[in-house]
PDB file of C-alpha atoms in Angstrom:
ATOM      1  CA  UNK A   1      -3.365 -19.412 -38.902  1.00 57.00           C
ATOM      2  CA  UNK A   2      -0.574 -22.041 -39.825  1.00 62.00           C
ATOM      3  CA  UNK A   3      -2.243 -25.319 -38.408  1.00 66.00           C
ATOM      4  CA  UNK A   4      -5.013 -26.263 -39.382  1.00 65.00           C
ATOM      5  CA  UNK A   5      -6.394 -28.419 -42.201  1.00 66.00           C
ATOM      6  CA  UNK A   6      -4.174 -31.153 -40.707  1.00 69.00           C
ATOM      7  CA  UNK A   7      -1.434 -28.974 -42.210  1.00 70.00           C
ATOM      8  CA  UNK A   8       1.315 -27.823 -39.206  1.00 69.00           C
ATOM      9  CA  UNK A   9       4.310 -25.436 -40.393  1.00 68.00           C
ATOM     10  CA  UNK A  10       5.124 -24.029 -36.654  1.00 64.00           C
ATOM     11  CA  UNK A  11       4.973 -25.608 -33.421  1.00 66.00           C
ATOM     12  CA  UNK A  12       1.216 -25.811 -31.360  1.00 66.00           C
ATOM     13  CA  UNK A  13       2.630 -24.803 -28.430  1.00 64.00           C
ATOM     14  CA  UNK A  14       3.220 -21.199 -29.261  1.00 65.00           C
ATOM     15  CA  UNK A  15      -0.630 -20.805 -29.057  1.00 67.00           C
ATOM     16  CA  UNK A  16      -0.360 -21.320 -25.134  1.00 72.00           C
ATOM     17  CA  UNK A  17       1.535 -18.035 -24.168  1.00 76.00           C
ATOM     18  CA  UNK A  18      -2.019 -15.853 -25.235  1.00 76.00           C
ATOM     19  CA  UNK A  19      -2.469 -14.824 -21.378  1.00 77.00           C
ATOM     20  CA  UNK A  20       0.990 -13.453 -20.891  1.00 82.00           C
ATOM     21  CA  UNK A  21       0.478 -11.543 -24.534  1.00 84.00           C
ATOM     22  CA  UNK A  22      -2.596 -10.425 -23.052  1.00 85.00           C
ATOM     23  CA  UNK A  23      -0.446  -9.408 -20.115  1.00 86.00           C
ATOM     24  CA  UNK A  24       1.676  -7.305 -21.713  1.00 91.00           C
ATOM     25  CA  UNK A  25      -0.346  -5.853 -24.519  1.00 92.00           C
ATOM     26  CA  UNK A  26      -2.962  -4.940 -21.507  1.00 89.00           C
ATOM     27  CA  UNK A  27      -0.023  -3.463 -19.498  1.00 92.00           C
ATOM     28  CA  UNK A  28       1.307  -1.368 -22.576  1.00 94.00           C
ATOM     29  CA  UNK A  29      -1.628   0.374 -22.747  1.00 92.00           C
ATOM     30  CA  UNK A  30      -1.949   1.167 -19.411  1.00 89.00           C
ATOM     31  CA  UNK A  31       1.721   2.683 -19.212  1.00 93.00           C
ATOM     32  CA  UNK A  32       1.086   4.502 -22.452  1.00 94.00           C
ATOM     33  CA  UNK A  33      -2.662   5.368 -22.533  1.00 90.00           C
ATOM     34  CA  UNK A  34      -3.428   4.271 -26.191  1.00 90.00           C
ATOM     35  CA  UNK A  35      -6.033   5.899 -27.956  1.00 89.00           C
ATOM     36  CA  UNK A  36      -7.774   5.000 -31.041  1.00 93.00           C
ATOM     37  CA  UNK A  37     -10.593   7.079 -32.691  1.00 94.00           C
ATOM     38  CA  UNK A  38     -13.894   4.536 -31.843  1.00 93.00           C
ATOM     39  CA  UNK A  39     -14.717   4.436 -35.243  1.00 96.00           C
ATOM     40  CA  UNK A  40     -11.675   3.378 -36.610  1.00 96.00           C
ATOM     41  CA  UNK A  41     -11.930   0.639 -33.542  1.00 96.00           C
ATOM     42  CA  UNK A  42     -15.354  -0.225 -34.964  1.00 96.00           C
ATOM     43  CA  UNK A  43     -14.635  -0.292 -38.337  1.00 96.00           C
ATOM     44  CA  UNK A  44     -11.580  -2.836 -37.881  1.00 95.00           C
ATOM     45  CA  UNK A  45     -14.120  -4.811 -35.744  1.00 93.00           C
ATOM     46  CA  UNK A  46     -16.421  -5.478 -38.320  1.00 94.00           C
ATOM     47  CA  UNK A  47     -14.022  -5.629 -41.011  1.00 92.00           C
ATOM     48  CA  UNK A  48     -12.515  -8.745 -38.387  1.00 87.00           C
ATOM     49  CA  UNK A  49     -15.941 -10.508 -37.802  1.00 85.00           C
ATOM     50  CA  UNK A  50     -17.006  -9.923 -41.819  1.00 87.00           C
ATOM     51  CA  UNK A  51     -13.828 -11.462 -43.377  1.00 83.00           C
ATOM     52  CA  UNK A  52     -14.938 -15.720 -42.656  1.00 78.00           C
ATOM     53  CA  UNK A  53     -18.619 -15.101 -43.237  1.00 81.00           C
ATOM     54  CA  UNK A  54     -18.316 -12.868 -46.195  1.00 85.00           C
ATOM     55  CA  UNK A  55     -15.374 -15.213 -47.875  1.00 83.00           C
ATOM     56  CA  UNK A  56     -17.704 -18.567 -47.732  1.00 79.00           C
ATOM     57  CA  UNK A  57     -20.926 -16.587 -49.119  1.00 83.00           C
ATOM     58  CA  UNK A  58     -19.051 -15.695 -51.820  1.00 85.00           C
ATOM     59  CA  UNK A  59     -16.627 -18.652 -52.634  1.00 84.00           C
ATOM     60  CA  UNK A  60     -17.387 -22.321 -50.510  1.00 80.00           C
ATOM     61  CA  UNK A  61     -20.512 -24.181 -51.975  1.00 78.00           C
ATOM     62  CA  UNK A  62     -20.795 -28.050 -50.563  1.00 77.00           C
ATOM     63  CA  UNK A  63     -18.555 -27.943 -47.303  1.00 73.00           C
ATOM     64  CA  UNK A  64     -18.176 -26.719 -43.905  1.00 72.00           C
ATOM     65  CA  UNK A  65     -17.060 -23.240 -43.477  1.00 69.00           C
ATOM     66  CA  UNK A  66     -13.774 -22.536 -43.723  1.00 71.00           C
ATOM     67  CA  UNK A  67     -12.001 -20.057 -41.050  1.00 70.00           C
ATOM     68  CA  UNK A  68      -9.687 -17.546 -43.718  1.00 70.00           C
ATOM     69  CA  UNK A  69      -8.419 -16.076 -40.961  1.00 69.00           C
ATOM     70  CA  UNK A  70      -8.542 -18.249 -38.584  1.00 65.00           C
ATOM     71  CA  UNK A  71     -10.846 -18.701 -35.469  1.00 62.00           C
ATOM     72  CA  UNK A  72     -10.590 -17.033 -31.940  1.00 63.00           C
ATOM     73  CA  UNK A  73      -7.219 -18.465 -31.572  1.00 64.00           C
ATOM     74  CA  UNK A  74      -6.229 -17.349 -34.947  1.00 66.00           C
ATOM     75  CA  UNK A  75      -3.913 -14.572 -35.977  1.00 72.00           C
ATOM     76  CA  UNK A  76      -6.535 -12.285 -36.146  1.00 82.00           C
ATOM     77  CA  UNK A  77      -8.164 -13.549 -32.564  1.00 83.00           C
ATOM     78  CA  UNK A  78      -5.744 -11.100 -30.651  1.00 86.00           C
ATOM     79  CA  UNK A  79      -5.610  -7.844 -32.446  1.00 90.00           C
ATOM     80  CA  UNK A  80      -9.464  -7.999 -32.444  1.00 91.00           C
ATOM     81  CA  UNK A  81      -9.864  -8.643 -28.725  1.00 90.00           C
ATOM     82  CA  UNK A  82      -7.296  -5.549 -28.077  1.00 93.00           C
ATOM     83  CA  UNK A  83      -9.896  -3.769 -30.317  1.00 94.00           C
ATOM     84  CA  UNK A  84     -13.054  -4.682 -28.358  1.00 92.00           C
ATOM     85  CA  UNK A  85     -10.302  -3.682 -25.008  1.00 91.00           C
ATOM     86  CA  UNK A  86      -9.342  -0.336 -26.266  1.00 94.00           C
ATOM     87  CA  UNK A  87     -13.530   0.368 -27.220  1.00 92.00           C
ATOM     88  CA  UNK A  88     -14.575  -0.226 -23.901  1.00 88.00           C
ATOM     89  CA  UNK A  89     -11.653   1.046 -22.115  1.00 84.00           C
ATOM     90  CA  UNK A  90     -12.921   4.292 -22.775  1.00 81.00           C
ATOM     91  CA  UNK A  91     -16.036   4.631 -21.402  1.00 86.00           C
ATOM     92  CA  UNK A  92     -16.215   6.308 -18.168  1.00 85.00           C
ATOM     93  CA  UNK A  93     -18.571   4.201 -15.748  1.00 85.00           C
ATOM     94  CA  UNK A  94     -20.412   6.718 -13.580  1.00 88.00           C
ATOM     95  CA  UNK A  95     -22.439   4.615 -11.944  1.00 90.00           C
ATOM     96  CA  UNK A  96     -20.528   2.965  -8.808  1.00 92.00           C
ATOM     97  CA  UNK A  97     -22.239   0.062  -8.718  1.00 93.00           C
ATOM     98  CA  UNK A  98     -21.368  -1.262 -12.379  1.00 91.00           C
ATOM     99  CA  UNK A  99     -17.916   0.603 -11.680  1.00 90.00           C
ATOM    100  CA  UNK A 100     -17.559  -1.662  -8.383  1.00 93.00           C
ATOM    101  CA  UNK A 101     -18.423  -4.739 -10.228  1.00 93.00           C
ATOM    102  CA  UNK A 102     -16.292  -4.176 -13.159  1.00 90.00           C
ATOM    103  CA  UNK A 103     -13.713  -3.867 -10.529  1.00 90.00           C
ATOM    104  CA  UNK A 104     -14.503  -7.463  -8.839  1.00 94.00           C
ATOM    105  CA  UNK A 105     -14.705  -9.415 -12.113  1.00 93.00           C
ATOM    106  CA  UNK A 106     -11.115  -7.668 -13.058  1.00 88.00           C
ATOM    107  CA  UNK A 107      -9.693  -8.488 -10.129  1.00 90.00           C
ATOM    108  CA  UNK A 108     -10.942 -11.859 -10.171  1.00 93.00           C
ATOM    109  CA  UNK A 109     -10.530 -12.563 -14.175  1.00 90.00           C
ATOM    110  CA  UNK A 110      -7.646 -14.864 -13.516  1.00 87.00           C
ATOM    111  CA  UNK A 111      -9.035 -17.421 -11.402  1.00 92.00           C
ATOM    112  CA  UNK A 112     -12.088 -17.282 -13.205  1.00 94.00           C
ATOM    113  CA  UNK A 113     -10.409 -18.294 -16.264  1.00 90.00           C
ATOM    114  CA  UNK A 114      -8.655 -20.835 -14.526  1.00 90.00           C
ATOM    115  CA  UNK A 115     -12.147 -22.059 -13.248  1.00 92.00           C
ATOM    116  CA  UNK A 116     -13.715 -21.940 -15.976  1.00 93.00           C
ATOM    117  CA  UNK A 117     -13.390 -24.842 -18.009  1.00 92.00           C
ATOM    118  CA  UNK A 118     -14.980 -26.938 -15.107  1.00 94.00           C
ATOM    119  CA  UNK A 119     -18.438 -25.431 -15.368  1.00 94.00           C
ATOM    120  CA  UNK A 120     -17.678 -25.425 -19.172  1.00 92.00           C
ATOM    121  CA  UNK A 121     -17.440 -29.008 -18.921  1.00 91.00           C
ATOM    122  CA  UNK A 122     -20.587 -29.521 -16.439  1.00 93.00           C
ATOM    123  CA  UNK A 123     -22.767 -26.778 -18.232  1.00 92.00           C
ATOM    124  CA  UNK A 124     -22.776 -27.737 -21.758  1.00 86.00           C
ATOM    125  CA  UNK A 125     -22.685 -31.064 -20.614  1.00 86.00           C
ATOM    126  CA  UNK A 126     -25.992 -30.788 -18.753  1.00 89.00           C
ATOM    127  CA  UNK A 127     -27.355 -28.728 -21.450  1.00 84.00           C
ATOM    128  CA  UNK A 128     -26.342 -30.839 -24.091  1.00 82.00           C
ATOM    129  CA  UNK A 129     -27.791 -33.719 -22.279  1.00 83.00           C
ATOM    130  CA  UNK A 130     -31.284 -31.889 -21.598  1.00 82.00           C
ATOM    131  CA  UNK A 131     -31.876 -29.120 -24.279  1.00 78.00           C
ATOM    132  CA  UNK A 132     -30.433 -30.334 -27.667  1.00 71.00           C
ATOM    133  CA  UNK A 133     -29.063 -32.657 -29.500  1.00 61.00           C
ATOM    134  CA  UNK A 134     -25.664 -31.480 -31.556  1.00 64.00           C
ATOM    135  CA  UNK A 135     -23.696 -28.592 -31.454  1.00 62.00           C
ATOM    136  CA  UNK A 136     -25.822 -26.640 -34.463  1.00 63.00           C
ATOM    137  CA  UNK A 137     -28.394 -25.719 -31.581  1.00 68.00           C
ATOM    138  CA  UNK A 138     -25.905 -24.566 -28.923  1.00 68.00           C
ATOM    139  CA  UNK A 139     -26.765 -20.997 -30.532  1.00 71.00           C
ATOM    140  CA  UNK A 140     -30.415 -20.810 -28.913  1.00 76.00           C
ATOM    141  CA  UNK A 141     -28.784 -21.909 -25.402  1.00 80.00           C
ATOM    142  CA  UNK A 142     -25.586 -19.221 -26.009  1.00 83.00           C
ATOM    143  CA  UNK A 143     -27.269 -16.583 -23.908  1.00 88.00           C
ATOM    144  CA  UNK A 144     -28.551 -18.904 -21.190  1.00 89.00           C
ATOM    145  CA  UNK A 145     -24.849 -20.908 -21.342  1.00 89.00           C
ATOM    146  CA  UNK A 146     -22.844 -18.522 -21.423  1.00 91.00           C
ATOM    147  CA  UNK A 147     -23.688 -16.381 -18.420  1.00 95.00           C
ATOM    148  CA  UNK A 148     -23.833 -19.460 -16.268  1.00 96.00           C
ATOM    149  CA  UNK A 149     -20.451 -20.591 -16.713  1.00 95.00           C
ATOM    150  CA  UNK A 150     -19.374 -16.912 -16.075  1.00 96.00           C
ATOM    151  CA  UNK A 151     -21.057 -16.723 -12.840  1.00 97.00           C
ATOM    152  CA  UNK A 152     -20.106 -20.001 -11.459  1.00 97.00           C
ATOM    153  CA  UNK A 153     -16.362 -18.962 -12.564  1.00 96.00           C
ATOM    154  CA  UNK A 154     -17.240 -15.425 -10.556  1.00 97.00           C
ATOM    155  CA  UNK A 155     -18.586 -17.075  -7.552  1.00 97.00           C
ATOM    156  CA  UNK A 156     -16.136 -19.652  -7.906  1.00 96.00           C
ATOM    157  CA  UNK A 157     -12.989 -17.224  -7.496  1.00 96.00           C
ATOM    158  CA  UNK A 158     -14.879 -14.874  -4.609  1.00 96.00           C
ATOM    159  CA  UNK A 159     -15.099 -18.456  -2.476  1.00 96.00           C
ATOM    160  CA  UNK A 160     -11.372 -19.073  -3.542  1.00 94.00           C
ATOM    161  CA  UNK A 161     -10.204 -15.778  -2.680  1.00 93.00           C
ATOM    162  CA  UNK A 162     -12.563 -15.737   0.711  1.00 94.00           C
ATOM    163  CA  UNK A 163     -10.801 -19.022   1.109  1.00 93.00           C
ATOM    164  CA  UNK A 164      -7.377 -17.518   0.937  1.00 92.00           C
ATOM    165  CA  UNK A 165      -8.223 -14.636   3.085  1.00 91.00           C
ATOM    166  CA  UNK A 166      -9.122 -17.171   5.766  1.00 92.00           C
ATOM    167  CA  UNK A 167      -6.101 -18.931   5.322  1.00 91.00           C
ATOM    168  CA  UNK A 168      -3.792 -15.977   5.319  1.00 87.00           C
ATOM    169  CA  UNK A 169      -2.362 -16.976   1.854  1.00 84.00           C
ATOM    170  CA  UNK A 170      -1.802 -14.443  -0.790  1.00 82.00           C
ATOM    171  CA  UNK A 171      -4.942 -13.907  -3.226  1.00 70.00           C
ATOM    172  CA  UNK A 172      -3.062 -13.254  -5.964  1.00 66.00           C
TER     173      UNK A 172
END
């Protein structure tokens, strides 16, 4: 929210501790069960995701569009991923299979993220290199990207783990 435009009025490197705030905001509302009606949840979702699109319709002619709030790193990147959190925290997955994997890819969400930016390089490089040209038609390869990288990250951390297991170091 501060830095950007070439313009920087607090230090970068405050941007870096997102995973323990993520940490802690996750493990508040464990310890103290917050609830949220869903449509409040929803409507503070789509009041989140409407603010940049809606701004440049109405006011930026002739440039690139400009982030009001920021992007996913921006000030408004965390309160609307504890949003989307506290949305699907609720739902009750019957089904054990989906309830088992949701499990897994919890579990493993750390090393995937620490994974991931390897396939992100090697994915969008190949796909860059083979399906289009600049970034403006990464959106038609988004839902064919996207889920690649995650599963390499997922298999990725179950070899690591598996690894570890071997090993007889600690997983986590």
């Amino acid at each position: 929210m501060f830095n950007r435009y070439g313009v920087s009025l607090v230090p970068g490197y405050w941007e870096l501790v997102y995973p323990c705030a993520f940490f802690f905001i996750g493990a508040y509302i464990r310890e103290y069960q917050v609830k949220i009606k869903s449509q409040y949840l929803i409507t503070f979702i789509l009041g989140c995701c409407l603010i940049n699109p809606v701004f440049n319709a109405l006011f930026v002619s002739n440039h690139s569009m400009i982030q009001l709030v920021g992007d996913g790193n921006g000030i408004i990147g965390m309160p609307l991923a504890t949003a989307c959190f506290l949305l699907l925290y609720k739902i009750d997955f019957r089904n054990k299979w989906i309830r088992r994997m949701l499990e897994s890819v919890s579990t493993l969400s750390l090393d995937m993220y620490l994974a991931s930016y390897m396939f992100d390089i090697m994915v969008y490089k190949y796909f860059k290199d083979h399906y289009y040209v600049d970034q403006g038609q990464f959106g038609a390869w988004f839902f064919v990207v996207v889920p690649t990288v995650f599963i390499l990250s997922y298999i990725f951390a179950i070899v690591k783990q598996q690894l570890f297991r071997a090993m007889h170091l600690p997983t986590k």
